Amino acid sequence: MTILAETPTAAPSATEGAVLYAEVQQFYARQMQLLDLNRPQEWAATFTEDASFDVPTLPEPVRGRAGLVAATTRSHAQLEESGQRHRHFMGMLDVRPREDGTVHVRSYAIVYASTIGQDSRVHRVCVCEDVLVRGAGGLLVATRRVTRDDLA
Amino acid sequence: MTILAETPTAAPSATEGAVLYAEVQQFYARQMQLLDLNRPQEWAATFTEDASFDVPTLPEPVRGRAGLVAATTRSHAQLEESGQRHRHFMGMLDVRPREDGTVHVRSYAIVYASTIGQDSRVHRVCVCEDVLVRGAGGLLVATRRVTRDDLA
Amino acid sequence: MTILAETPTAAPSATEGAVLYAEVQQFYARQMQLLDLNRPQEWAATFTEDASFDVPTLPEPVRGRAGLVAATTRSHAQLEESGQRHRHFMGMLDVRPREDGTVHVRSYAIVYASTIGQDSRVHRVCVCEDVLVRGAGGLLVATRRVTRDDLA
C-alpha cells in the first residue's frame, strides 16, 4: 500500500517538526504553482537530477529532469489546445522525517479542471507518495508515486 | 452556531502558536488517512476513550472507540461494495488553544468520492468542530461535531 | 501574470519562516470562515481601511471596508434567497515575505457550493494574489486580486 515505511523515523523536536512542516507546505505550493503556470524548467528543478516520477497519466515512470520537462510540456500543450486549465491542490500532508535525512510525505492531491468560458470541476483525486531530499537550495523530490482513486 | 466559544482563549507565543498549528495539521492528515486507508482501530485511537462523535451520516452521536470502529467499519464495507473510494480533505483550520489546555478547531472538510473505473467528484462539504486534548502520544479528539452544507 | 514580484524578498530564519507560514494559514482560515458565516463587519476588519479588492464577481474593484461590507452582504443575501451555501477553501499558499515588511501570498481558492436539500459541488476555481501588511491586531489584506480559471 505504501512505499513510505522502510527507513527508521527521526524524532525531531517540536519546533524542528513545525519548521519542517511549514517548509514542506511552502515547497509543494511553489512546485504545484510552477506546474500550473507552465514553467516546466523551474518545475523540473524541484526534482533531483535523477528523480523517479511515476504517475498514472504516463505510460511508464519518467526518470530525470529532461523527461519531466518533456512530459509536462506535452500535457500543457494538450490542455491549451482543448481550452482547459488545471490546478493541482495538495493537502493532508503526512510528513515523516527519516533518520537518513530524507522526508517521506504521503498526501492527497486534487486536480481541478476548468473549461474556459464554461465551468470548473474535480478532475482527479490522487494520493501522492514522495521521498524528499535536501539539496543546496532546499527540498527536492527524489521519488514520486501517484495513484488515482478512479483507477483499480 | 458553534460549540467553540466557551473557555477562555490561551495566548501562546508566536513560536508556540506555529508549533501547535503544524501539530494540528499533521494530526488531521494522519487521522484522515487512517480513516480512508480503512484502519479503523488506529483511526479510533486518535479519539479519547470516551470521545463524542456527532456526524450527519449517523442516526445519533457515537460515544467511545468501540462505537467509532463499528461505525467506520460499516461505512467502509458499504463503500467497497459499491466500488467507491472516499477521501477526507480538511483545511481552513481555525485553531484556538484554550486556557484549560484543550484546543478548539473549526475547519472545513471536503469528502471526495471516486467510482472505480469511472470518475471523481465532490461528495460532501462539511464544517467540523473539534475539541482536542493532549494524551500520552499527542493530540486526541475529545468531541467532534460535523455539519453538512447540503442539509438544512 | 503576477503582481507579486516587485519588492525585494526578505530572508527570514527557518523558524521565522515557519511562524509566518502558520500565521498566514490561521489568518486565512479565520478570514474565510467569517465570510462564509456572514459576519461582514468582522470579515471587512481583516482588510486595511483602504484595501483594494479586485474579484471577477464585482464589476469593478472595491476600495475600503464599507464597500467590502456592502458587496459581501449583497452576495450573501442572494445566496440565502437561492437556498445555497458557499465555502471558500484556500490552499497552496506561496508565502513571500518582502524587505518592506509586506507579505505577498499567491494561493489557490476553491469555492464549493451546496444547494440545501440537494447536493454539493465545485463552484469556482480561483487564484488569489494578496499583499498582506501588519496592523495592530495582526495581518491585514492591503490588496487582493482574484482571477477565475473559467474566465479567459
Short mmCIF file of C-alpha atoms in Angstrom, two decimals:
data_model
loop_
_atom_site.label_atom_id
_atom_site.label_comp_id
_atom_site.label_asym_id
_atom_site.label_seq_id
_atom_site.Cartn_x
_atom_site.Cartn_y
_atom_site.Cartn_z
CA MET A 1 0.00 0.00 0.00
CA THR A 2 2.82 2.41 0.79
CA ILE A 3 6.46 2.87 -0.08
CA LEU A 4 6.99 5.11 2.91
CA ALA A 5 7.62 2.70 5.77
CA GLU A 6 11.15 1.41 5.27
CA THR A 7 13.74 3.61 6.97
CA PRO A 8 13.59 4.45 10.69
CA THR A 9 11.64 7.54 11.67
CA ALA A 10 13.61 10.50 13.00
CA ALA A 11 12.43 12.23 16.19
CA PRO A 12 12.85 15.99 15.72
CA SER A 13 11.95 18.49 18.43
CA ALA A 14 8.52 20.10 18.30
CA THR A 15 9.99 23.27 16.81
CA GLU A 16 12.07 21.37 14.24
CA GLY A 17 8.95 19.42 13.30
CA ALA A 18 6.94 22.61 12.82
CA VAL A 19 9.70 24.23 10.76
CA LEU A 20 9.85 21.16 8.51
CA TYR A 21 6.07 21.01 8.17
CA ALA A 22 5.90 24.64 7.01
CA GLU A 23 8.87 24.14 4.69
CA VAL A 24 7.21 21.14 3.04
CA GLN A 25 3.94 23.06 2.59
CA GLN A 26 5.76 26.03 1.03
CA PHE A 27 7.75 23.66 -1.20
CA TYR A 28 4.63 21.98 -2.58
CA ALA A 29 2.78 25.28 -3.02
CA ARG A 30 5.61 26.62 -5.14
CA GLN A 31 6.12 23.34 -7.03
CA MET A 32 2.47 22.96 -7.99
CA GLN A 33 2.15 26.63 -8.95
CA LEU A 34 5.15 26.29 -11.27
CA LEU A 35 3.49 23.29 -12.90
CA ASP A 36 0.16 25.07 -13.36
CA LEU A 37 1.91 28.26 -14.58
CA ASN A 38 3.59 26.17 -17.29
CA ARG A 39 7.16 26.81 -16.24
CA PRO A 40 8.45 23.30 -16.92
CA GLN A 41 12.17 24.04 -16.43
CA GLU A 42 11.69 25.62 -13.00
CA TRP A 43 9.21 22.88 -12.06
CA ALA A 44 11.65 20.14 -13.08
CA ALA A 45 14.35 21.84 -10.98
CA THR A 46 12.29 20.98 -7.87
CA PHE A 47 13.17 17.32 -8.51
CA THR A 48 16.59 15.71 -8.15
CA GLU A 49 18.64 15.24 -11.34
CA ASP A 50 17.74 11.54 -11.47
CA ALA A 51 14.29 11.74 -9.88
CA SER A 52 11.79 8.98 -10.50
CA PHE A 53 8.28 10.18 -11.35
CA ASP A 54 5.56 7.56 -11.54
CA VAL A 55 2.08 8.89 -12.34
CA PRO A 56 -0.95 7.20 -13.91
CA THR A 57 -1.13 9.67 -16.82
CA LEU A 58 2.26 8.46 -18.13
CA PRO A 59 2.61 5.01 -19.71
CA GLU A 60 5.79 4.36 -17.68
CA PRO A 61 7.78 6.12 -14.94
CA VAL A 62 9.89 9.09 -16.06
CA ARG A 63 13.47 9.39 -14.82
CA GLY A 64 15.38 12.68 -14.72
CA ARG A 65 14.59 16.32 -15.39
CA ALA A 66 14.64 16.22 -19.22
CA GLY A 67 11.91 13.61 -19.17
CA LEU A 68 9.91 15.65 -16.66
CA VAL A 69 10.13 18.75 -18.86
CA ALA A 70 9.08 16.79 -21.94
CA ALA A 71 6.12 15.11 -20.21
CA THR A 72 4.73 18.27 -18.64
CA THR A 73 5.27 20.40 -21.77
CA ARG A 74 3.25 17.86 -23.75
CA SER A 75 0.47 17.77 -21.15
CA HIS A 76 0.25 21.54 -21.03
CA ALA A 77 0.06 21.86 -24.84
CA GLN A 78 -2.86 19.40 -24.87
CA LEU A 79 -4.63 21.39 -22.14
CA GLU A 80 -4.22 24.67 -24.02
CA GLU A 81 -5.46 23.14 -27.24
CA SER A 82 -8.65 21.97 -25.53
CA GLY A 83 -9.26 25.33 -23.75
CA GLN A 84 -8.72 23.83 -20.31
CA ARG A 85 -6.89 24.90 -17.17
CA HIS A 86 -5.73 22.57 -14.40
CA ARG A 87 -4.90 23.39 -10.77
CA HIS A 88 -3.09 20.91 -8.55
CA PHE A 89 -4.23 21.26 -4.95
CA MET A 90 -2.32 19.19 -2.36
CA GLY A 91 -3.13 18.78 1.28
CA MET A 92 -3.43 16.37 4.19
CA LEU A 93 0.36 16.13 4.28
CA ASP A 94 1.58 13.27 6.46
CA VAL A 95 5.21 14.38 6.85
CA ARG A 96 7.69 11.80 8.17
CA PRO A 97 11.33 12.77 8.61
CA ARG A 98 13.66 9.75 8.49
CA GLU A 99 16.97 9.10 10.20
CA ASP A 100 18.73 9.07 6.83
CA GLY A 101 17.77 12.73 6.33
CA THR A 102 15.06 12.06 3.77
CA VAL A 103 11.49 13.21 4.34
CA HIS A 104 8.67 10.87 3.37
CA VAL A 105 5.38 12.59 2.60
CA ARG A 106 2.06 10.96 1.82
CA SER A 107 -0.58 13.47 0.73
CA TYR A 108 -3.79 13.94 -1.20
CA ALA A 109 -3.73 15.84 -4.49
CA ILE A 110 -6.91 17.06 -6.11
CA VAL A 111 -6.72 18.17 -9.73
CA TYR A 112 -9.38 20.73 -10.66
CA ALA A 113 -10.20 21.35 -14.32
CA SER A 114 -11.83 24.43 -15.79
CA THR A 115 -13.05 24.85 -19.34
CA ILE A 116 -12.58 28.48 -20.29
CA GLY A 117 -15.97 30.08 -20.93
CA GLN A 118 -17.74 27.21 -19.22
CA ASP A 119 -17.25 25.73 -15.76
CA SER A 120 -14.92 24.16 -13.17
CA ARG A 121 -14.98 20.69 -11.67
CA VAL A 122 -12.99 17.97 -9.91
CA HIS A 123 -10.84 16.21 -12.49
CA ARG A 124 -8.81 13.71 -10.44
CA VAL A 125 -8.45 12.65 -6.82
CA CYS A 126 -4.95 11.29 -6.21
CA VAL A 127 -2.69 10.02 -3.44
CA CYS A 128 0.92 11.21 -3.73
CA GLU A 129 3.84 9.43 -2.06
CA ASP A 130 7.09 11.38 -2.19
CA VAL A 131 10.60 10.92 -0.90
CA LEU A 132 12.14 14.37 -0.45
CA VAL A 133 15.86 15.03 -0.04
CA ARG A 134 17.71 18.19 0.85
CA GLY A 135 19.65 19.90 -1.97
CA ALA A 136 21.69 23.11 -1.98
CA GLY A 137 18.60 25.29 -2.49
CA GLY A 138 16.21 23.37 -0.27
CA LEU A 139 13.97 20.35 -0.63
CA LEU A 140 13.84 18.28 -3.83
CA VAL A 141 11.64 15.35 -4.84
CA ALA A 142 13.75 12.20 -5.30
CA THR A 143 10.86 9.85 -5.99
CA ARG A 144 7.17 10.49 -6.59
CA ARG A 145 4.50 7.87 -6.94
CA VAL A 146 0.93 8.98 -7.63
CA THR A 147 -2.18 6.79 -7.67
CA ARG A 148 -5.62 7.79 -8.87
CA ASP A 149 -8.75 6.96 -6.89
CA ASP A 150 -10.81 6.25 -10.00
CA LEU A 151 -8.44 3.50 -11.17
CA ALA A 152 -8.45 -0.03 -9.74
CA MET B 1 -23.80 28.08 15.71
CA THR B 2 -20.60 26.97 17.39
CA ILE B 3 -19.54 24.94 20.40
CA LEU B 4 -16.11 26.50 20.35
CA ALA B 5 -16.54 29.71 22.31
CA GLU B 6 -16.87 28.73 25.96
CA THR B 7 -13.49 28.53 27.69
CA PRO B 8 -11.04 31.46 27.75
CA THR B 9 -8.54 31.64 24.91
CA ALA B 10 -4.88 30.98 25.76
CA ALA B 11 -2.21 33.36 24.47
CA PRO B 12 0.76 31.28 23.33
CA SER B 13 3.92 32.90 21.93
CA ALA B 14 4.24 33.16 18.15
CA THR B 15 6.54 30.13 18.08
CA GLU B 16 4.27 28.07 20.35
CA GLY B 17 1.35 29.01 18.11
CA ALA B 18 3.19 27.89 14.98
CA VAL B 19 4.26 24.62 16.61
CA LEU B 20 0.67 23.90 17.61
CA TYR B 21 -0.66 24.82 14.16
CA ALA B 22 1.72 22.39 12.45
CA GLU B 23 0.98 19.70 15.02
CA VAL B 24 -2.76 20.02 14.44
CA GLN B 25 -2.29 19.83 10.65
CA GLN B 26 -0.11 16.71 10.96
CA PHE B 27 -2.61 15.16 13.37
CA TYR B 28 -5.54 15.62 10.98
CA ALA B 29 -3.54 14.45 7.96
CA ARG B 30 -2.70 11.21 9.73
CA GLN B 31 -6.18 10.79 11.19
CA MET B 32 -7.99 11.21 7.87
CA GLN B 33 -5.51 8.98 6.04
CA LEU B 34 -6.11 6.21 8.60
CA LEU B 35 -9.86 6.56 8.00
CA ASP B 36 -9.50 6.43 4.21
CA LEU B 37 -7.00 3.54 4.42
CA ASN B 38 -9.60 1.58 6.38
CA ARG B 39 -7.58 1.14 9.54
CA PRO B 40 -10.47 1.60 11.97
CA GLN B 41 -8.59 0.60 15.14
CA GLU B 42 -5.74 3.04 14.56
CA TRP B 43 -8.22 5.70 13.49
CA ALA B 44 -10.33 5.22 16.63
CA ALA B 45 -7.14 5.52 18.71
CA THR B 46 -6.89 9.16 17.61
CA PHE B 47 -10.00 9.85 19.73
CA THR B 48 -10.22 9.79 23.52
CA GLU B 49 -11.62 6.61 25.13
CA ASP B 50 -14.98 8.31 25.70
CA ALA B 51 -14.96 10.63 22.68
CA SER B 52 -18.23 12.00 21.39
CA PHE B 53 -18.63 11.84 17.60
CA ASP B 54 -21.63 13.57 16.09
CA VAL B 55 -21.85 13.39 12.29
CA PRO B 56 -24.85 13.65 9.95
CA THR B 57 -24.28 10.17 8.45
CA LEU B 58 -25.01 8.54 11.81
CA PRO B 59 -28.55 8.48 13.26
CA GLU B 60 -27.23 9.55 16.67
CA PRO B 61 -23.88 10.58 18.20
CA VAL B 62 -21.39 7.76 18.85
CA ARG B 63 -19.57 7.61 22.19
CA GLY B 64 -16.27 5.76 22.68
CA ARG B 65 -13.82 3.91 20.46
CA ALA B 66 -15.78 0.66 20.02
CA GLY B 67 -18.64 2.62 18.52
CA LEU B 68 -16.26 4.53 16.26
CA VAL B 69 -14.72 1.30 14.98
CA ALA B 70 -18.15 -0.21 14.32
CA ALA B 71 -19.47 2.87 12.52
CA THR B 72 -16.47 3.32 10.26
CA THR B 73 -16.12 -0.41 9.50
CA ARG B 74 -19.74 -0.45 8.36
CA SER B 75 -19.29 2.66 6.21
CA HIS B 76 -16.18 1.26 4.59
CA ALA B 77 -17.83 -2.05 3.75
CA GLN B 78 -20.66 -0.19 2.02
CA LEU B 79 -18.17 1.85 0.01
CA GLU B 80 -16.26 -1.23 -1.11
CA GLU B 81 -19.44 -2.99 -2.12
CA SER B 82 -20.44 -0.08 -4.34
CA GLY B 83 -16.97 0.26 -5.94
CA GLN B 84 -16.37 3.68 -4.37
CA ARG B 85 -13.44 5.37 -2.68
CA HIS B 86 -13.69 8.35 -0.34
CA ARG B 87 -11.01 10.88 0.61
CA HIS B 88 -11.47 13.25 3.52
CA PHE B 89 -9.72 16.54 2.84
CA MET B 90 -9.64 19.05 5.73
CA GLY B 91 -8.40 22.59 5.65
CA MET B 92 -9.05 26.19 6.71
CA LEU B 93 -8.18 25.20 10.29
CA ASP B 94 -9.12 27.89 12.79
CA VAL B 95 -7.03 26.67 15.74
CA ARG B 96 -7.84 28.11 19.18
CA PRO B 97 -5.82 26.97 22.19
CA ARG B 98 -7.74 27.40 25.47
CA GLU B 99 -6.53 28.14 28.96
CA ASP B 100 -7.72 24.72 30.14
CA GLY B 101 -5.21 23.07 27.76
CA THR B 102 -7.78 21.99 25.19
CA VAL B 103 -7.52 23.08 21.58
CA HIS B 104 -10.69 24.07 19.75
CA VAL B 105 -10.55 23.70 15.98
CA ARG B 106 -13.19 24.71 13.46
CA SER B 107 -12.35 23.53 9.94
CA TYR B 108 -13.79 22.66 6.57
CA ALA B 109 -13.82 19.03 5.44
CA ILE B 110 -14.49 18.11 1.84
CA VAL B 111 -15.29 14.47 1.08
CA TYR B 112 -14.37 13.42 -2.46
CA ALA B 113 -15.87 10.27 -3.95
CA SER B 114 -14.49 8.24 -6.83
CA THR B 115 -16.22 5.39 -8.59
CA ILE B 116 -13.55 2.93 -9.68
CA GLY B 117 -13.45 2.74 -13.46
CA GLN B 118 -15.48 5.93 -13.76
CA ASP B 119 -14.87 9.38 -12.27
CA SER B 120 -14.26 11.54 -9.18
CA ARG B 121 -16.41 14.28 -7.70
CA VAL B 122 -17.27 16.30 -4.59
CA HIS B 123 -19.39 14.15 -2.31
CA ARG B 124 -19.90 16.33 0.79
CA VAL B 125 -18.90 19.76 2.03
CA CYS B 126 -18.76 19.80 5.83
CA VAL B 127 -17.84 22.01 8.76
CA CYS B 128 -16.01 20.18 11.56
CA GLU B 129 -15.87 21.47 15.14
CA ASP B 130 -13.44 19.56 17.34
CA VAL B 131 -12.23 19.80 20.89
CA LEU B 132 -8.74 18.31 21.04
CA VAL B 133 -6.99 17.26 24.23
CA ARG B 134 -3.44 16.15 24.85
CA GLY B 135 -2.88 12.44 25.55
CA ALA B 136 0.31 10.49 26.20
CA GLY B 137 1.02 10.08 22.47
CA GLY B 138 -0.10 13.52 21.33
CA LEU B 139 -3.39 15.13 20.40
CA LEU B 140 -6.72 13.28 20.62
CA VAL B 141 -10.23 14.28 19.60
CA ALA B 142 -12.48 14.54 22.68
CA THR B 143 -15.56 15.80 20.83
CA ARG B 144 -16.33 16.13 17.14
CA ARG B 145 -19.39 17.74 15.66
CA VAL B 146 -19.78 17.74 11.88
CA THR B 147 -22.44 19.56 9.88
CA ARG B 148 -23.14 19.14 6.16
CA ASP B 149 -23.72 22.15 3.92
CA ASP B 150 -26.40 20.38 1.87
CA LEU B 151 -28.60 19.79 4.92
CA ALA B 152 -30.84 22.45 6.45
CA MET C 1 0.70 37.23 -14.83
CA THR C 2 1.58 38.21 -11.30
CA ILE C 3 1.68 41.35 -9.18
CA LEU C 4 3.86 39.68 -6.58
CA ALA C 5 7.38 40.14 -7.95
CA GLU C 6 8.24 43.78 -7.34
CA THR C 7 9.84 44.38 -3.95
CA PRO C 8 12.94 42.51 -2.78
CA THR C 9 12.37 39.24 -0.96
CA ALA C 10 13.24 39.12 2.75
CA ALA C 11 15.32 36.24 4.10
CA PRO C 12 13.86 35.20 7.46
CA SER C 13 15.34 32.39 9.55
CA ALA C 14 13.80 28.94 9.22
CA THR C 15 11.87 29.43 12.46
CA GLU C 16 10.67 32.92 11.49
CA GLY C 17 9.56 31.50 8.16
CA ALA C 18 7.59 28.71 9.84
CA VAL C 19 5.97 31.12 12.30
CA LEU C 20 4.89 33.37 9.43
CA TYR C 21 3.60 30.42 7.38
CA ALA C 22 1.39 29.23 10.26
CA GLU C 23 0.23 32.78 10.98
CA VAL C 24 -0.82 33.28 7.35
CA GLN C 25 -2.70 29.96 7.34
CA GLN C 26 -4.53 30.84 10.56
CA PHE C 27 -5.32 34.32 9.19
CA TYR C 28 -6.91 32.96 6.02
CA ALA C 29 -8.82 30.23 7.88
CA ARG C 30 -10.40 32.83 10.12
CA GLN C 31 -10.98 35.32 7.31
CA MET C 32 -12.74 32.84 5.05
CA GLN C 33 -14.82 31.43 7.91
CA LEU C 34 -16.02 34.95 8.78
CA LEU C 35 -17.04 35.43 5.14
CA ASP C 36 -18.91 32.12 5.00
CA LEU C 37 -20.51 32.73 8.41
CA ASN C 38 -21.89 36.00 7.05
CA ARG C 39 -20.16 38.29 9.52
CA PRO C 40 -19.39 41.06 7.05
CA GLN C 41 -18.14 43.63 9.58
CA GLU C 42 -15.61 41.27 11.16
CA TRP C 43 -14.62 40.00 7.74
CA ALA C 44 -14.04 43.53 6.43
CA ALA C 45 -11.91 44.25 9.52
CA THR C 46 -9.36 41.71 8.19
CA PHE C 47 -8.60 44.20 5.39
CA THR C 48 -6.85 47.57 5.75
CA GLU C 49 -9.06 50.68 5.90
CA ASP C 50 -8.30 51.48 2.25
CA ALA C 51 -7.85 47.94 0.96
CA SER C 52 -8.25 47.26 -2.72
CA PHE C 53 -10.35 44.18 -3.55
CA ASP C 54 -10.48 43.09 -7.16
CA VAL C 55 -12.55 39.97 -7.84
CA PRO C 56 -14.31 38.77 -11.01
CA THR C 57 -17.76 38.71 -9.37
CA LEU C 58 -17.68 42.50 -8.93
CA PRO C 59 -17.98 44.83 -11.94
CA GLU C 60 -15.06 46.94 -10.66
CA PRO C 61 -12.54 46.82 -7.78
CA VAL C 62 -13.87 47.77 -4.35
CA ARG C 63 -11.87 50.15 -2.14
CA GLY C 64 -12.25 50.33 1.65
CA ARG C 65 -14.19 48.44 4.27
CA ALA C 66 -17.64 49.99 3.68
CA GLY C 67 -17.54 48.78 0.10
CA LEU C 68 -16.42 45.32 1.22
CA VAL C 69 -19.29 45.07 3.68
CA ALA C 70 -21.79 46.17 1.03
CA ALA C 71 -20.51 43.76 -1.60
CA THR C 72 -20.41 40.72 0.65
CA THR C 73 -23.77 41.48 2.30
CA ARG C 74 -25.35 41.62 -1.16
CA SER C 75 -23.71 38.35 -2.24
CA HIS C 76 -24.82 36.59 0.91
CA ALA C 77 -28.42 37.74 0.56
CA GLN C 78 -28.51 36.35 -2.99
CA LEU C 79 -27.10 33.03 -1.77
CA GLU C 80 -29.70 32.75 1.00
CA GLU C 81 -32.52 33.57 -1.39
CA SER C 82 -31.46 30.76 -3.72
CA GLY C 83 -31.03 28.19 -0.90
CA GLN C 84 -27.28 27.96 -1.44
CA ARG C 85 -24.26 27.83 0.84
CA HIS C 86 -20.70 28.68 -0.20
CA ARG C 87 -17.43 27.64 1.40
CA HIS C 88 -14.15 29.31 0.47
CA PHE C 89 -11.28 26.84 0.73
CA MET C 90 -7.78 28.26 0.24
CA GLY C 91 -4.54 26.38 -0.02
CA MET C 92 -1.23 26.00 -1.84
CA LEU C 93 -0.04 29.22 -0.15
CA ASP C 94 3.15 30.55 -1.71
CA VAL C 95 4.16 32.94 1.09
CA ARG C 96 6.82 35.55 0.27
CA PRO C 97 7.92 37.99 2.95
CA ARG C 98 9.35 41.22 1.49
CA GLU C 99 12.02 43.56 2.80
CA ASP C 100 9.44 46.32 3.18
CA GLY C 101 7.59 44.21 5.78
CA THR C 102 4.73 43.23 3.50
CA VAL C 103 3.93 39.59 2.81
CA HIS C 104 2.98 38.59 -0.71
CA VAL C 105 0.87 35.46 -0.97
CA ARG C 106 -0.24 33.68 -4.11
CA SER C 107 -2.72 30.89 -3.39
CA TYR C 108 -5.50 28.78 -4.84
CA ALA C 109 -9.06 29.31 -3.64
CA ILE C 110 -11.78 26.81 -4.37
CA VAL C 111 -15.38 27.89 -3.82
CA TYR C 112 -17.74 24.99 -3.07
CA ALA C 113 -21.47 25.47 -3.46
CA SER C 114 -24.20 23.41 -1.81
CA THR C 115 -27.89 23.59 -2.54
CA ILE C 116 -29.74 22.84 0.69
CA GLY C 117 -31.72 19.63 0.31
CA GLN C 118 -29.78 18.69 -2.80
CA ASP C 119 -26.03 18.37 -3.36
CA SER C 120 -22.57 19.96 -3.18
CA ARG C 121 -20.16 20.76 -5.99
CA VAL C 122 -17.19 22.86 -7.11
CA HIS C 123 -18.44 26.34 -7.92
CA ARG C 124 -15.25 28.27 -8.79
CA VAL C 125 -11.52 27.61 -9.02
CA CYS C 126 -9.59 30.82 -8.39
CA VAL C 127 -6.07 32.16 -7.97
CA CYS C 128 -5.71 34.75 -5.21
CA GLU C 129 -2.85 37.27 -5.08
CA ASP C 130 -2.68 39.20 -1.82
CA VAL C 131 -0.40 41.79 -0.31
CA LEU C 132 -0.61 41.47 3.47
CA VAL C 133 0.56 44.12 5.92
CA ARG C 134 0.91 44.03 9.68
CA GLY C 135 -1.64 46.00 11.70
CA ALA C 136 -2.07 46.36 15.47
CA GLY C 137 -4.05 43.12 15.73
CA GLY C 138 -2.07 41.06 13.23
CA LEU C 139 -2.10 40.60 9.47
CA LEU C 140 -4.43 42.57 7.19
CA VAL C 141 -5.07 42.34 3.46
CA ALA C 142 -3.96 45.57 1.74
CA THR C 143 -4.65 44.40 -1.82
CA ARG C 144 -6.41 41.33 -3.17
CA ARG C 145 -6.66 40.33 -6.79
CA VAL C 146 -8.59 37.17 -7.67
CA THR C 147 -8.80 35.53 -11.09
CA ARG C 148 -11.15 32.73 -12.09
CA ASP C 149 -9.94 29.73 -14.08
CA ASP C 150 -13.13 29.51 -16.13
CA LEU C 151 -12.72 33.06 -17.48
CA ALA C 152 -10.36 33.94 -20.34
#
